[in-house]
Amino acid sequence: MNNKLIYQFSPSNTEGDKSMTDLLGGKGANLAEMSLLGINVPPGFTVTTEVCNYFMKHGNVPDNLDEELKQSLKNLEKTTNKIFDSDKKPLLLSVRSGGKISMPGMMDSILNIGINDKNLESLSSDFNDERFALDSYRRLIQMYGNVVLNIEMDRFEAILDNKKRIDGVENDNEFNPDQLRWIIDAFKTTIERFSKKSFPQDPNIQLNGAIEAVFKSWSNKRAVTYRKINNIPDEWGTAANVQSMVFGNLNEKSGTGVAFTRFPSTGKNKLYGEYLMNAQGEDVVAGIRTPFPIGMHEKNTQPSLEEVNSALYKEIKDIADKLEMHYKDVQDIEFTIEDSVVYILQTRSAKRTAQASVKIAVDMHNENLLTKEEAINMVDANQITSVLHPQFKESSERDLFEKGLNASPGAAVGVIVFDPDTAELEAQKGRKVILVRDETSPEDIHGMFSSVGILTTKGGMTSHAAVVARGMGKPCVAGAEKLIIDYKNKTISNSSLTLEEGDLISIDGSTGEIFVGEIEMESATLSDEFNTLMTWCDEYKKFSIRANAETVVDTSKSLEFGADGIGLCRTEHMFFEGERILPMREMIMSDSKQGRTRALNKIIDFQISDFKEIFKLMKEKPVTIRLLDPPMHEFLPKSEVEIAELANSTGVSTAYVSEVLSRINESNPMLGHRGVRLGISYPEIYKMQVSAIFKAAYSIYLEDKTKVNPEVMIPLVMNSKEFKKMKKIIVSTIEKLEKELNFEFNYLIGTMIELPSAALNSSAIGENADFFSYGTNDLTQTTLGLSRDDASKFLAEYVEKNIFEVDPFVSVDENTVGKLISSSVTDGRNSNTSIKIGVCGEHAGDPKSIQFFNSLDIDYISCSPYRIPTARLAAAQAQISIG
Amino acid sequence: MNNKLIYQFSPSNTEGDKSMTDLLGGKGANLAEMSLLGINVPPGFTVTTEVCNYFMKHGNVPDNLDEELKQSLKNLEKTTNKIFDSDKKPLLLSVRSGGKISMPGMMDSILNIGINDKNLESLSSDFNDERFALDSYRRLIQMYGNVVLNIEMDRFEAILDNKKRIDGVENDNEFNPDQLRWIIDAFKTTIERFSKKSFPQDPNIQLNGAIEAVFKSWSNKRAVTYRKINNIPDEWGTAANVQSMVFGNLNEKSGTGVAFTRFPSTGKNKLYGEYLMNAQGEDVVAGIRTPFPIGMHEKNTQPSLEEVNSALYKEIKDIADKLEMHYKDVQDIEFTIEDSVVYILQTRSAKRTAQASVKIAVDMHNENLLTKEEAINMVDANQITSVLHPQFKESSERDLFEKGLNASPGAAVGVIVFDPDTAELEAQKGRKVILVRDETSPEDIHGMFSSVGILTTKGGMTSHAAVVARGMGKPCVAGAEKLIIDYKNKTISNSSLTLEEGDLISIDGSTGEIFVGEIEMESATLSDEFNTLMTWCDEYKKFSIRANAETVVDTSKSLEFGADGIGLCRTEHMFFEGERILPMREMIMSDSKQGRTRALNKIIDFQISDFKEIFKLMKEKPVTIRLLDPPMHEFLPKSEVEIAELANSTGVSTAYVSEVLSRINESNPMLGHRGVRLGISYPEIYKMQVSAIFKAAYSIYLEDKTKVNPEVMIPLVMNSKEFKKMKKIIVSTIEKLEKELNFEFNYLIGTMIELPSAALNSSAIGENADFFSYGTNDLTQTTLGLSRDDASKFLAEYVEKNIFEVDPFVSVDENTVGKLISSSVTDGRNSNTSIKIGVCGEHAGDPKSIQFFNSLDIDYISCSPYRIPTARLAAAQAQISIG
């Protein structure tokens, strides 16, 4: 533990600065920094986070705190020319919490410390206002009783309410001195009755109690929950900021307010905020009086400070400018005016919308305030996707139904439907529907496609619903585990409310919230600043960004968002759609190669036209096509009706269909007969797919002489023999076609590295592969032994209990999956200098993972179309971060 | 390719030796070796396997073969004083195949090469026997026609049969010269008609044709299949052995026979074998005449050569002794006597039973023939388990029903039952039953326990049935995929035959064969030689051998077979048995910690007594106990009746039970909520188990002052935080108990390393773990992304196509799983010098894997009780192999 427990800040002696947020918390560090800048901050001192940690561990503050506290108070008395614990000119203090990261409203503050029965009179005369002094004392006793002595706030409020009722007083601030004296007595009695203690008359005891209470509040339930949700470590602790009081409620030349140096919702460069004269911060919060705007703005309904008192406005504006310039970021400032003197109580980086964030970054570079690197770093890569999606209007009213995982960003309003067919039907009628399922499967795709949003009660961030929704750019709330769907009666219920099919709901995929009824929306347009920022990013990022896309819509979106190619085109969707599923099922039912080939011949033309559409859009840009991957039974019917249908259409008995179903059913399909294993067992499937790819390529060439660049990807390879065997089959299929057409194709043949064994065999596989693409989803599943479909049951608990810092399906688990990828890249490059290496798992859209990928020698990453801007930004930031 | 294509062997010039089996094949190398030893071998030469490989690749022999062949023939003519391709004193040759490893009966031979119309007369006079010369010619034409010209053997046999019928001849050897001449003509005509070629009169063409035919026979269907089954690489090729003919059928002073230097079934040190005078090898094979025994033996029903012709016996016996001494192994010898001269045509290591193999090895060391190391190496570690299991009598008649995987060795005869309850019921009535299921699950345990053998139609070598059966030491044939079970009608069918419940079958778990009806059996007793051999092994092996065991029966067996401890005691079985399943289900249905704890309290006494029984047997020997591992739904009912029962007994609705079932159902249970994940979610389960372990330990201490050594194993750990969290809970449970009892327990707390992530995190996990135990089954599943339950569908094909050399569930895949284990051991030891390291997966009973484990710095391996002798032997062999 650091020896120094307290850091002072005052015009004459400031010991901290803005870099010391670990020790002093964000508020304390910035109070020190502002003091150093010569900004008028009420002087005071900060008790460090280490003291908090000591307190949490031992249940008491360190012995030497008392000595430092005394010395600090002495210094503060000198600076303020007031005396703590004195009957004359008493020094009043506030004690406020302040962790490294702001946790607004989560912890406690106590104001007016230092008042007691004896100095009350001196205070009245110092401020020339008896009522003010008594009210301040009343507030101190109330806060102290609640925060330090844990007496419920209601007990004090009840006394105030009674008194108001009995004496016919409307508002708290209308009590006269006698009434306040009566209240103070009643408060003291309440404290004695419920805490078995008197309200302490010794200001030192008040101060110590307040500091300890702030430390304790770090562990209150609200704060603990907030930290869990926001991934803030418990070990950080909070500082306690002890500051001389200033009073915005002293007179009409006093006041209080909050200002943003730019508009936090749009980014517009104009001081923005609210203030109230003759008021304290809590008055603004309590909403008793409506605050006035600070800056002039067309939407203002009341006169602004700028108009009413331009001198004061200018004073605040100058301070705001100075702070923004100094911090090189938009500031969120709290100020108090005491008798015409402006004091700044807090400054911090302002929260802002994604739109604002982009505009501010670009503007600040153009204003020469930031370098291009700084501007890029200023935008949150995760947040930026929300500029692409329509959103709920901020002002709209909301009735929360439940909260799930924010699986795919954006907002959607629609009527509930419980099955994909109804979704499609209703959508055809022009209705906006939200598909609500326990979980989705590839057979639901048409329903998902027809819906404006998807809600599931099971599955995590990388469940089928989540992945597909992100791919489609549709909002999705996944894993809302508390909701119960009753498919039979077509209802969905939380603990108190049951909604039916056809009821309107609104879902926010950026927050995971589900609302009852309709919430007003606004759509997104990509700003010039957005495009500028993206262009800047491309100057820095060291690898290219591709998209995971297999439909025309996705492919177009990818290009719109700046994809350099397609890194993962999943072909299984091509087997599910519409009438194609029938020959696919016929193929699976067949027990001969001839039968299978006959069935496949019915699908090939569909696949050719699918590939053509994609090639037509992508032109020469590389398109990585993954050959059929999922286990066969995903394609088979489940219901008895469907089974009967299939039996009928293929001319076999339903018993035979059922037998095939049970034969190919698997205990763990993820580890079963899928990927290249199907290709090895039924080479005719892969041959058909390869033929379709290159026939499409040739047809594009015939149309406009474009020579496309397909990259054929073999999934789920375990070792080099398996890869070589499959590659040979593919190459001979291509070469046969080349001979037939007298044409030479561009192509690469590579593999997905998605099993630990493939990663460990990279050296041997690399010798023959033209490219590696890391399938980080599956690699995470097998490396950690975690099924992404099942893990939602306990993964949240694992993150909560800090066994994982982050969900490993969200950010690559660097110690394990990362280690495998890293050594695989090295092995692959060593065995094949010309190998192309990419990443195509969901992690490719996650900034933290992108930071990791940037440390590897790779050529591209490939993510969902809507994550491309995130990826471009994060890739640039990652590269900037290493200089 | 080697420049030299042919290697000669003769008393005066021998170019090969026994070490050259790669190039000359086993037969060729040993013919050369015997020639060098001065043993009377008909001189000749060997065309190398490389020529065969060249031939297979190019379709013709290398150009320079002809030149070498000519030179070799010239040398042979000189040695034999006969002339090939001459009308006088013609040199006759045999051409025999011979690969590196003997493939008996799989490939072709041609004898009597060199006879033609012109030298027939000279041959008659050389041997002074016209009939003999004509018959030899007849045989040559027949063999040549069949083997070289691919004319069906039936065509020749038909001619012989016709002639016999027409002329009233009984046997082939009774034809007179005229008849033989007629037959020779007919044979020649047949060849001309069906091959459009004449039988070649040029002996060189005969020879070249024969050599090429031998090479071609390497690729015939029989041979290819045999190699697949026996894992012999196609690339090895066969040699062609060209040898001067000797004739056992020349006169009464001639003969032929086969001898073993010791009894191959018992190992008794006495020359054993059969012979026939005036006969050729094929006469013995054809069974026309009954051969006589060579050595005197009490079971002989006919006089032996030893009695009839002791001089000849002694001559053969001397050669046999010389060969055994030279090869230091029991030899299987083919000999021919031509006119009183003994020739040796082949010697090779004799196939023997496991019992014989053990006795021979121990005897040979005691006879100072072998060092102890050589004796240990001589026994096949895989084969040795069969000395532990009862076996079918070799002589018994068999009617094969189907073949599956040889999942657990031993033989069993019983009536078919299709469900575990019936199995138990019938067993209680004293009937021997074989449980026949598609696959087994933990709920079938009582049925498996009641059965004498298990047969499944699904699953592989490490399926539930296979693992449990090996653990129980019961024969099991698994994955007999071609059999179809009809549970409704209680039948099992192959393509032609349907058996019903109650029908008798016999299964051989050592071969995977299933027979219709009853086959006679004989039981096993452990010989003194077996015990001696095991003791020797213990002097060499560098790690200890533990058992995977959790029942009294298994634990006793383990000790009987020499286990040093228990390396894996699976506790889930303790939850399934009898009445325990009910509270277990009650626990799962409960949605509160209190409810779960209440249910667990009903199970704890059972568990205490289970652990006590094991501790009582194992005493101070270490016992590694794995805490509950399988996913919850394995414990839940599946059928509607059972669901109703459970609802009834726990007082909830069937709808609620179904809802819980569907809630905890998982898509990929292997990667789901299981192992330590259950312990993290429901610590009360693990706390109960730990309490039970140590209460049992204390109770043993009270009874006889034995302080047992439990090692608590946490399954499915992913990372060190997870391990630490669980360890803390366990330690505090133990410490609480220690305080209560005022007693200090011996214990270790460690983890199973069975996920790639655990292996990759070994350094961090090792810091806190007392031991690592590699769960190689699960580690194989996740590393390779292969579900052992599903993989049987395609794994056989993968081994067949050589994508895997061996089933990775049988032998550790060293490049991947092995690599992870190897670096994990290093990391674990580096971070914790006192860590104990073991292996407890099924691979610990596999010699090939043990060889690999021996290369690591580990303390023990742990396998099924019945694999312990294998493990002891293989561990010794592995250590011996590295000196």
XYZ file of N, CA and C in Angstrom, chain B residues 25 80 98 114 152 160 171 208 232 244 275 287 347 455 481 531 577 662 673 677 696 716 730 779 782 792 818 838 848:
87
model
N 10.755 -59.547 -48.316
C 9.601 -60.210 -47.706
C 10.085 -61.151 -46.614
N 22.611 -76.042 -59.089
C 21.779 -77.239 -59.088
C 22.253 -78.283 -60.085
N 5.572 -63.510 -51.042
C 6.025 -63.416 -49.657
C 6.219 -61.971 -49.261
N 8.942 -74.623 -65.833
C 10.093 -75.118 -66.584
C 9.771 -76.366 -67.398
N -10.908 -69.753 -64.685
C -11.431 -70.274 -63.419
C -10.970 -71.704 -63.152
N -11.018 -82.830 -64.856
C -10.542 -83.944 -64.030
C -11.714 -84.806 -63.558
N -9.227 -91.255 -57.457
C -8.463 -90.068 -57.043
C -7.557 -89.566 -58.155
N 8.400 -65.544 -66.307
C 8.008 -64.127 -66.262
C 6.529 -63.971 -65.930
N -2.092 -53.505 -42.762
C -0.831 -53.644 -43.494
C -0.853 -52.660 -44.663
N 14.350 -73.586 -56.758
C 14.367 -74.871 -57.460
C 13.423 -75.833 -56.755
N 3.011 -84.599 -40.638
C 3.711 -84.894 -41.889
C 2.972 -85.977 -42.640
N -6.590 -82.486 -47.589
C -7.227 -83.363 -46.600
C -7.621 -84.712 -47.156
N 10.680 -70.856 -42.819
C 10.599 -70.788 -41.358
C 10.074 -69.412 -40.988
N -24.026 -57.000 -26.485
C -23.932 -56.830 -27.936
C -24.678 -55.547 -28.292
N -23.183 -52.880 -36.897
C -24.117 -51.953 -37.541
C -25.082 -52.624 -38.501
N 2.257 -64.974 -13.718
C 2.632 -64.172 -12.559
C 4.110 -63.799 -12.595
N -27.940 -46.383 -9.320
C -28.372 -47.682 -8.830
C -29.651 -47.631 -8.009
N -37.315 -30.545 -20.958
C -36.992 -29.829 -22.191
C -36.044 -28.679 -21.887
N -23.736 -28.665 -20.054
C -23.721 -28.344 -18.634
C -23.393 -29.612 -17.858
N -18.913 -27.765 -14.278
C -19.934 -26.750 -14.518
C -21.159 -26.979 -13.632
N -16.554 -41.485 4.849
C -16.176 -42.887 4.638
C -14.731 -43.103 5.096
N -13.652 -31.867 -16.157
C -14.005 -30.918 -17.222
C -13.614 -29.469 -16.939
N -14.238 -27.233 -2.046
C -13.943 -28.589 -1.574
C -13.091 -28.541 -0.311
N -10.614 -35.763 -24.233
C -9.635 -34.895 -24.890
C -9.556 -35.226 -26.382
N -12.796 -33.685 -28.077
C -12.806 -32.242 -28.329
C -11.659 -31.825 -29.241
N -18.702 -43.838 -34.904
C -18.629 -45.168 -35.517
C -19.220 -45.152 -36.921
N -1.701 -36.025 -28.379
C -0.406 -36.285 -27.760
C 0.386 -35.010 -27.554
N -1.045 -38.338 -14.074
C -1.484 -39.643 -14.545
C -2.340 -39.547 -15.799
N 0.122 -49.216 -27.804
C 0.710 -48.172 -28.643
C 0.683 -46.834 -27.895
